[in-house]
Amino acid sequence: MTKRQSPKITRRQNPKNTPRPSKRKGRAAKSIKKTSTEGAITTISASTLQSKEFPPLRYAVNGYLAEGVTLLAGKPKIGKSWMALDFAMAVATGNLALGSVRCRRGPVLYCALEDNHRRLQRRMSQLYGDVDRWPPGLHFATEVRRLGDGLVDDLRDWIEAHRPKLVIIDTFAGVRPQSRREGYDADYAALSPLQEMAGQMGVAILVIHHLRKMQGDDPFDMISGTTGLTGAVDAAFVLHRGKQGVTLYGRGREIEEMEQAVEFVGGVWKVLGDAAEVRRSEERSAILEVLEGAHEPMGPKEITDALGKPENNIKQLLFKMHKDGEIEKQGRGRYCAAEEA
């Protein structure tokens, strides 16, 4: 009679008794993971950077719209779209933008997301009705996908097919990702893929945006949203109407910081010059007009009351105008217009 064999019992190992890899091996594994080439830092030495050659920066509108993403913000109905259309036509025809800036001719894509074909035709007719043939290189789109939903890929395909010098998105609200995320990170993430693509493709992209209702000491603080928007783009412009007229403020990585007095006449924007110089000239003209209409010399207080300007500003201007020979001083602190020779 054979002895009945009892079945083997497989004991579960106690985790406490299970041998573990040595700490040394564990550290080595972590070290290997950290030094993986997938997440390695790529560098360039200063000497290599010094000898590297880059193609010249390309502008769609010299001094204003360079390759990359530019934000143009302003209050509703101030004329942002008219300025964008002026840029578009100037590039598409190779003519002047803002009344004085010569542009190199090239295709343009204008995404007019708050318009339809009828409104676009009416606006074009108002400005360019006497032009025999509107430029075939100026293309309009009234519907596009949103950022984060395929727009960057769509633009990349269109840019590869048409090689435009300028792309305009009017307005940012029409392409902004529909997300519940808010704050700096969300605003930066919304525009950074567009900025990256624009740099890769070497094309200038202008995005139209709004200003908040709240005033600010810095015009760029009035741009709706957080500083994530201005941080993500290459340049930003603010079109702002103040007591002394409309000023175009510009700031960016590849443009000179500017404050230009601009004027909107007949649907067309024109640059008048440096804002400080233009406003000063306007104030000088106003002072001369008051003095020429007076029957006797006037003091700073009387001129201030006539113009409704700060007395300290008037005193400074009177001093400069007297020095420049524009006005004459008669008696103590009293002025009259200079007599023509």
Short mmCIF file of C-alpha atoms in Angstrom, two decimals:
data_model
loop_
_atom_site.label_atom_id
_atom_site.label_comp_id
_atom_site.label_asym_id
_atom_site.label_seq_id
_atom_site.Cartn_x
_atom_site.Cartn_y
_atom_site.Cartn_z
CA MET A 1 0.00 0.00 0.00
CA THR A 2 1.59 3.19 -1.14
CA LYS A 3 1.71 6.11 1.11
CA ARG A 4 -0.71 8.84 0.06
CA GLN A 5 1.19 11.99 -0.84
CA SER A 6 -0.14 15.16 0.60
CA PRO A 7 -0.52 18.07 -1.87
CA LYS A 8 2.15 20.76 -1.80
CA ILE A 9 1.01 23.93 -0.15
CA THR A 10 2.22 27.11 -1.77
CA ARG A 11 2.78 29.61 0.91
CA ARG A 12 2.27 33.26 0.12
CA GLN A 13 5.37 35.22 0.80
CA ASN A 14 5.26 37.69 3.59
CA PRO A 15 6.08 41.12 2.15
CA LYS A 16 8.31 41.70 5.12
CA ASN A 17 10.33 38.62 4.22
CA THR A 18 10.45 39.31 0.47
CA PRO A 19 13.94 40.31 -0.63
CA ARG A 20 14.11 43.85 -1.96
CA PRO A 21 16.56 45.36 -4.40
CA SER A 22 19.41 47.09 -2.69
CA LYS A 23 19.18 50.82 -2.22
CA ARG A 24 22.18 51.13 -4.46
CA LYS A 25 20.37 49.45 -7.35
CA GLY A 26 17.27 51.58 -6.74
CA ARG A 27 19.29 54.76 -6.90
CA ALA A 28 20.93 53.58 -10.11
CA ALA A 29 17.54 52.95 -11.69
CA LYS A 30 16.37 56.43 -10.78
CA SER A 31 19.60 57.86 -12.10
CA ILE A 32 19.11 56.12 -15.45
CA LYS A 33 15.58 57.49 -15.71
CA LYS A 34 16.69 61.03 -15.05
CA THR A 35 19.50 60.94 -17.61
CA SER A 36 17.27 59.63 -20.41
CA THR A 37 17.90 61.57 -23.62
CA GLU A 38 14.17 62.15 -24.02
CA GLY A 39 14.19 64.85 -21.35
CA ALA A 40 17.78 66.01 -21.78
CA ILE A 41 18.65 69.70 -21.87
CA THR A 42 20.00 70.84 -25.25
CA THR A 43 22.45 73.72 -25.14
CA ILE A 44 24.44 75.92 -27.47
CA SER A 45 27.78 77.40 -26.46
CA ALA A 46 28.35 81.13 -26.53
CA SER A 47 31.13 80.70 -29.14
CA THR A 48 28.83 78.68 -31.43
CA LEU A 49 26.05 81.23 -30.97
CA GLN A 50 28.47 84.02 -31.87
CA SER A 51 29.24 82.48 -35.27
CA LYS A 52 25.70 81.36 -36.09
CA GLU A 53 24.01 83.22 -38.96
CA PHE A 54 20.29 83.95 -39.06
CA PRO A 55 18.16 85.22 -41.95
CA PRO A 56 17.00 88.84 -41.55
CA LEU A 57 13.75 89.33 -39.68
CA ARG A 58 10.79 89.62 -42.05
CA TYR A 59 8.16 92.33 -41.62
CA ALA A 60 4.67 92.43 -43.08
CA VAL A 61 4.47 96.13 -42.13
CA ASN A 62 7.89 97.66 -41.44
CA GLY A 63 8.33 98.70 -37.84
CA TYR A 64 4.91 97.34 -36.83
CA LEU A 65 4.14 93.76 -37.80
CA ALA A 66 7.08 91.35 -37.77
CA GLU A 67 7.00 87.56 -38.11
CA GLY A 68 5.41 86.12 -34.98
CA VAL A 69 2.17 87.03 -33.21
CA THR A 70 1.14 90.64 -32.55
CA LEU A 71 -1.83 91.64 -30.38
CA LEU A 72 -3.82 94.79 -31.24
CA ALA A 73 -6.25 95.81 -28.50
CA GLY A 74 -8.73 98.66 -28.26
CA LYS A 75 -12.16 99.63 -26.97
CA PRO A 76 -15.24 98.54 -29.02
CA LYS A 77 -15.99 100.75 -32.04
CA ILE A 78 -12.68 102.62 -31.86
CA GLY A 79 -11.69 101.30 -35.31
CA LYS A 80 -9.50 98.24 -34.70
CA SER A 81 -10.99 96.36 -37.66
CA TRP A 82 -10.49 99.37 -39.93
CA MET A 83 -6.82 99.43 -38.96
CA ALA A 84 -6.54 95.68 -39.57
CA LEU A 85 -8.15 96.08 -43.01
CA ASP A 86 -5.73 98.91 -43.78
CA PHE A 87 -2.82 96.59 -42.96
CA ALA A 88 -4.36 93.81 -45.07
CA MET A 89 -4.88 95.97 -48.17
CA ALA A 90 -1.47 97.62 -47.87
CA VAL A 91 0.29 94.23 -47.83
CA ALA A 92 -1.94 92.66 -50.49
CA THR A 93 -1.33 95.59 -52.89
CA GLY A 94 2.20 96.60 -51.84
CA ASN A 95 1.01 100.12 -50.96
CA LEU A 96 1.13 102.32 -47.85
CA ALA A 97 -0.15 101.33 -44.41
CA LEU A 98 -1.19 104.00 -41.89
CA GLY A 99 -0.72 106.58 -44.65
CA SER A 100 3.08 106.42 -44.68
CA VAL A 101 4.54 102.90 -44.24
CA ARG A 102 5.47 101.15 -47.49
CA CYS A 103 4.74 97.39 -47.49
CA ARG A 104 6.15 94.53 -49.56
CA ARG A 105 3.42 92.87 -51.56
CA GLY A 106 2.24 89.39 -50.60
CA PRO A 107 -0.85 87.24 -49.93
CA VAL A 108 -2.98 87.98 -46.85
CA LEU A 109 -5.53 85.91 -44.94
CA TYR A 110 -8.10 87.98 -43.03
CA CYS A 111 -10.24 85.93 -40.62
CA ALA A 112 -13.14 88.36 -40.10
CA LEU A 113 -15.02 86.35 -37.49
CA GLU A 114 -17.51 89.08 -36.55
CA ASP A 115 -18.51 89.83 -40.17
CA ASN A 116 -20.27 88.22 -43.11
CA HIS A 117 -19.65 88.57 -46.83
CA ARG A 118 -22.22 91.35 -47.28
CA ARG A 119 -20.65 93.48 -44.51
CA LEU A 120 -17.15 92.86 -45.82
CA GLN A 121 -18.17 93.91 -49.33
CA ARG A 122 -19.76 97.09 -47.98
CA ARG A 123 -16.67 97.99 -45.97
CA MET A 124 -14.35 97.30 -48.90
CA SER A 125 -16.58 99.35 -51.22
CA GLN A 126 -16.54 102.26 -48.78
CA LEU A 127 -12.75 102.32 -48.75
CA TYR A 128 -11.74 100.96 -52.15
CA GLY A 129 -14.78 101.42 -54.36
CA ASP A 130 -12.75 103.36 -56.93
CA VAL A 131 -10.24 100.51 -57.32
CA ASP A 132 -10.93 98.65 -60.56
CA ARG A 133 -10.00 95.24 -59.17
CA TRP A 134 -9.63 94.32 -55.54
CA PRO A 135 -6.44 92.30 -54.93
CA PRO A 136 -6.82 88.54 -55.57
CA GLY A 137 -4.13 87.95 -52.95
CA LEU A 138 -6.40 89.19 -50.14
CA HIS A 139 -8.45 86.24 -48.83
CA PHE A 140 -11.31 86.43 -46.31
CA ALA A 141 -12.65 83.75 -43.96
CA THR A 142 -15.68 84.32 -41.74
CA GLU A 143 -15.55 80.97 -39.91
CA VAL A 144 -12.58 79.05 -38.53
CA ARG A 145 -11.99 76.47 -35.83
CA ARG A 146 -10.83 77.51 -32.39
CA LEU A 147 -7.36 77.36 -30.89
CA GLY A 148 -6.96 73.95 -29.29
CA ASP A 149 -9.55 72.55 -31.69
CA GLY A 150 -7.55 72.43 -34.92
CA LEU A 151 -7.00 76.09 -35.89
CA VAL A 152 -3.20 75.95 -35.68
CA ASP A 153 -3.10 72.92 -38.00
CA ASP A 154 -5.57 74.59 -40.40
CA LEU A 155 -3.48 77.76 -40.50
CA ARG A 156 -0.30 75.77 -41.02
CA ASP A 157 -1.84 74.03 -44.06
CA TRP A 158 -3.12 77.34 -45.50
CA ILE A 159 0.24 79.05 -44.96
CA GLU A 160 2.10 76.18 -46.68
CA ALA A 161 -0.28 76.40 -49.64
CA HIS A 162 -0.39 80.20 -50.08
CA ARG A 163 2.77 81.53 -48.39
CA PRO A 164 1.13 84.70 -47.01
CA LYS A 165 3.01 87.62 -45.51
CA LEU A 166 0.20 88.40 -43.07
CA VAL A 167 -2.61 86.55 -41.27
CA ILE A 168 -5.23 88.52 -39.31
CA ILE A 169 -7.58 87.03 -36.69
CA ASP A 170 -10.42 89.41 -35.86
CA THR A 171 -11.16 88.85 -33.00
CA PHE A 172 -9.39 86.68 -30.39
CA ALA A 173 -12.77 85.95 -28.77
CA GLY A 174 -13.76 84.05 -31.91
CA VAL A 175 -10.89 81.57 -31.60
CA ARG A 176 -10.24 81.53 -27.86
CA PRO A 177 -10.31 77.97 -26.45
CA GLN A 178 -13.61 77.15 -24.77
CA SER A 179 -12.27 76.10 -21.42
CA ARG A 180 -13.16 76.70 -17.80
CA ARG A 181 -9.53 77.37 -17.01
CA GLU A 182 -8.72 80.97 -16.16
CA GLY A 183 -5.72 82.98 -15.14
CA TYR A 184 -2.20 83.58 -16.44
CA ASP A 185 -1.46 79.96 -17.38
CA ALA A 186 -4.70 79.61 -19.36
CA ASP A 187 -4.15 82.87 -21.25
CA TYR A 188 -0.53 82.01 -22.02
CA ALA A 189 -1.44 78.49 -23.17
CA ALA A 190 -4.17 79.89 -25.45
CA LEU A 191 -1.78 81.89 -27.65
CA SER A 192 1.60 80.17 -27.26
CA PRO A 193 0.89 77.40 -29.87
CA LEU A 194 -0.04 80.10 -32.39
CA GLN A 195 3.11 82.05 -31.56
CA GLU A 196 5.28 78.94 -31.92
CA MET A 197 3.75 78.09 -35.30
CA ALA A 198 4.15 81.68 -36.57
CA GLY A 199 7.84 81.59 -35.68
CA GLN A 200 8.35 78.24 -37.40
CA MET A 201 6.54 79.37 -40.57
CA GLY A 202 8.06 82.87 -40.63
CA VAL A 203 4.71 84.64 -40.96
CA ALA A 204 3.25 87.69 -39.21
CA ILE A 205 -0.04 87.03 -37.41
CA LEU A 206 -2.13 89.92 -36.08
CA VAL A 207 -4.75 89.11 -33.41
CA ILE A 208 -7.42 91.73 -32.63
CA HIS A 209 -8.52 91.95 -28.99
CA HIS A 210 -10.42 94.19 -26.57
CA LEU A 211 -9.54 96.47 -23.67
CA ARG A 212 -11.10 96.16 -20.23
CA LYS A 213 -13.32 98.97 -18.95
CA MET A 214 -10.99 99.77 -16.07
CA GLN A 215 -8.38 102.45 -16.76
CA GLY A 216 -4.70 101.90 -15.98
CA ASP A 217 -1.52 103.95 -15.66
CA ASP A 218 0.13 101.64 -18.21
CA PRO A 219 -1.99 101.31 -21.38
CA PHE A 220 -0.98 97.64 -21.67
CA ASP A 221 -2.55 96.91 -18.27
CA MET A 222 -5.92 97.70 -19.88
CA ILE A 223 -5.75 94.69 -22.23
CA SER A 224 -8.59 92.32 -21.36
CA GLY A 225 -7.36 89.18 -19.58
CA THR A 226 -4.13 88.57 -17.71
CA THR A 227 -0.55 89.40 -18.62
CA GLY A 228 -0.36 85.82 -19.92
CA LEU A 229 -1.66 87.14 -23.26
CA THR A 230 1.03 89.80 -23.67
CA GLY A 231 3.61 87.34 -22.34
CA ALA A 232 2.78 84.81 -25.05
CA VAL A 233 2.95 87.17 -28.04
CA ASP A 234 5.92 88.85 -29.70
CA ALA A 235 4.45 92.36 -29.69
CA ALA A 236 1.37 94.23 -28.51
CA PHE A 237 -0.35 97.44 -29.57
CA VAL A 238 -3.00 99.42 -27.72
CA LEU A 239 -5.27 101.85 -29.55
CA HIS A 240 -6.55 104.26 -26.90
CA ARG A 241 -8.62 107.42 -27.04
CA GLY A 242 -7.69 110.04 -24.45
CA LYS A 243 -8.49 113.70 -23.84
CA GLN A 244 -5.92 114.77 -26.42
CA GLY A 245 -6.92 112.33 -29.15
CA VAL A 246 -6.12 108.74 -30.13
CA THR A 247 -2.72 107.23 -29.38
CA LEU A 248 -1.25 103.99 -30.70
CA TYR A 249 1.04 102.45 -28.08
CA GLY A 250 3.44 99.71 -29.20
CA ARG A 251 5.78 97.40 -27.31
CA GLY A 252 7.49 94.18 -28.35
CA ARG A 253 10.57 92.04 -28.79
CA GLU A 254 11.31 93.12 -32.36
CA ILE A 255 9.82 96.63 -32.54
CA GLU A 256 10.79 99.94 -31.01
CA GLU A 257 8.56 101.02 -28.14
CA MET A 258 6.28 103.74 -29.47
CA GLU A 259 3.57 106.25 -28.58
CA GLN A 260 2.19 107.64 -31.82
CA ALA A 261 -0.60 110.10 -32.35
CA VAL A 262 -2.99 108.67 -34.96
CA GLU A 263 -6.04 110.05 -36.74
CA PHE A 264 -9.03 108.24 -38.23
CA VAL A 265 -10.33 110.00 -41.34
CA GLY A 266 -12.75 108.49 -43.85
CA GLY A 267 -12.23 104.96 -42.57
CA VAL A 268 -8.43 105.17 -42.82
CA TRP A 269 -5.91 105.49 -39.97
CA LYS A 270 -2.94 107.80 -40.40
CA VAL A 271 0.09 108.32 -38.17
CA LEU A 272 0.60 111.98 -37.28
CA GLY A 273 3.92 111.49 -35.51
CA ASP A 274 5.35 111.01 -32.04
CA ALA A 275 2.47 111.58 -29.61
CA ALA A 276 4.39 113.89 -27.28
CA GLU A 277 5.58 116.10 -30.15
CA VAL A 278 2.17 116.21 -31.82
CA ARG A 279 0.31 117.04 -28.58
CA ARG A 280 2.87 119.71 -27.77
CA SER A 281 2.42 121.26 -31.21
CA GLU A 282 -1.35 121.21 -30.76
CA GLU A 283 -1.06 122.96 -27.39
CA ARG A 284 1.30 125.56 -28.84
CA SER A 285 -1.16 126.28 -31.64
CA ALA A 286 -3.96 126.64 -29.10
CA ILE A 287 -1.91 129.13 -27.04
CA LEU A 288 -1.06 131.17 -30.15
CA GLU A 289 -4.72 131.25 -31.15
CA VAL A 290 -5.70 132.60 -27.71
CA LEU A 291 -2.95 135.25 -27.73
CA GLU A 292 -3.72 136.37 -31.29
CA GLY A 293 -7.38 136.85 -30.36
CA ALA A 294 -6.57 138.86 -27.22
CA HIS A 295 -6.61 142.69 -27.20
CA GLU A 296 -3.73 142.88 -24.69
CA PRO A 297 -0.95 140.62 -23.32
CA MET A 298 -2.09 137.73 -21.16
CA GLY A 299 -0.66 135.94 -18.15
CA PRO A 300 -0.43 132.15 -17.62
CA LYS A 301 -3.54 132.12 -15.39
CA GLU A 302 -5.68 133.81 -18.05
CA ILE A 303 -4.41 131.45 -20.78
CA THR A 304 -5.04 128.47 -18.50
CA ASP A 305 -8.63 129.58 -17.91
CA ALA A 306 -9.18 130.06 -21.64
CA LEU A 307 -7.85 126.60 -22.59
CA GLY A 308 -8.84 124.55 -19.55
CA LYS A 309 -5.33 123.10 -19.27
CA PRO A 310 -3.10 122.59 -16.19
CA GLU A 311 -1.39 125.90 -15.33
CA ASN A 312 2.01 124.26 -14.76
CA ASN A 313 1.96 122.81 -18.31
CA ILE A 314 1.02 126.21 -19.75
CA LYS A 315 3.86 127.93 -17.88
CA GLN A 316 6.41 125.43 -19.23
CA LEU A 317 5.14 125.83 -22.78
CA LEU A 318 5.14 129.62 -22.54
CA PHE A 319 8.79 129.52 -21.46
CA LYS A 320 9.73 127.26 -24.41
CA MET A 321 7.67 129.26 -26.92
CA HIS A 322 9.29 132.50 -25.77
CA LYS A 323 12.71 130.91 -26.11
CA ASP A 324 11.84 129.70 -29.64
CA GLY A 325 10.60 133.16 -30.64
CA GLU A 326 6.97 132.13 -31.15
CA ILE A 327 5.69 134.62 -28.55
CA GLU A 328 6.92 137.86 -26.98
CA LYS A 329 7.08 138.85 -23.34
CA GLN A 330 5.67 142.22 -22.36
CA GLY A 331 6.04 143.25 -18.76
CA ARG A 332 6.34 140.75 -15.95
CA GLY A 333 4.79 137.38 -16.80
CA ARG A 334 2.60 138.62 -19.64
CA TYR A 335 2.77 137.37 -23.22
CA CYS A 336 1.56 138.22 -26.73
CA ALA A 337 2.00 136.67 -30.15
CA ALA A 338 5.30 137.50 -31.84
CA GLU A 339 5.05 140.07 -34.63
CA GLU A 340 5.93 138.77 -38.09
CA ALA A 341 9.14 140.19 -39.52
#
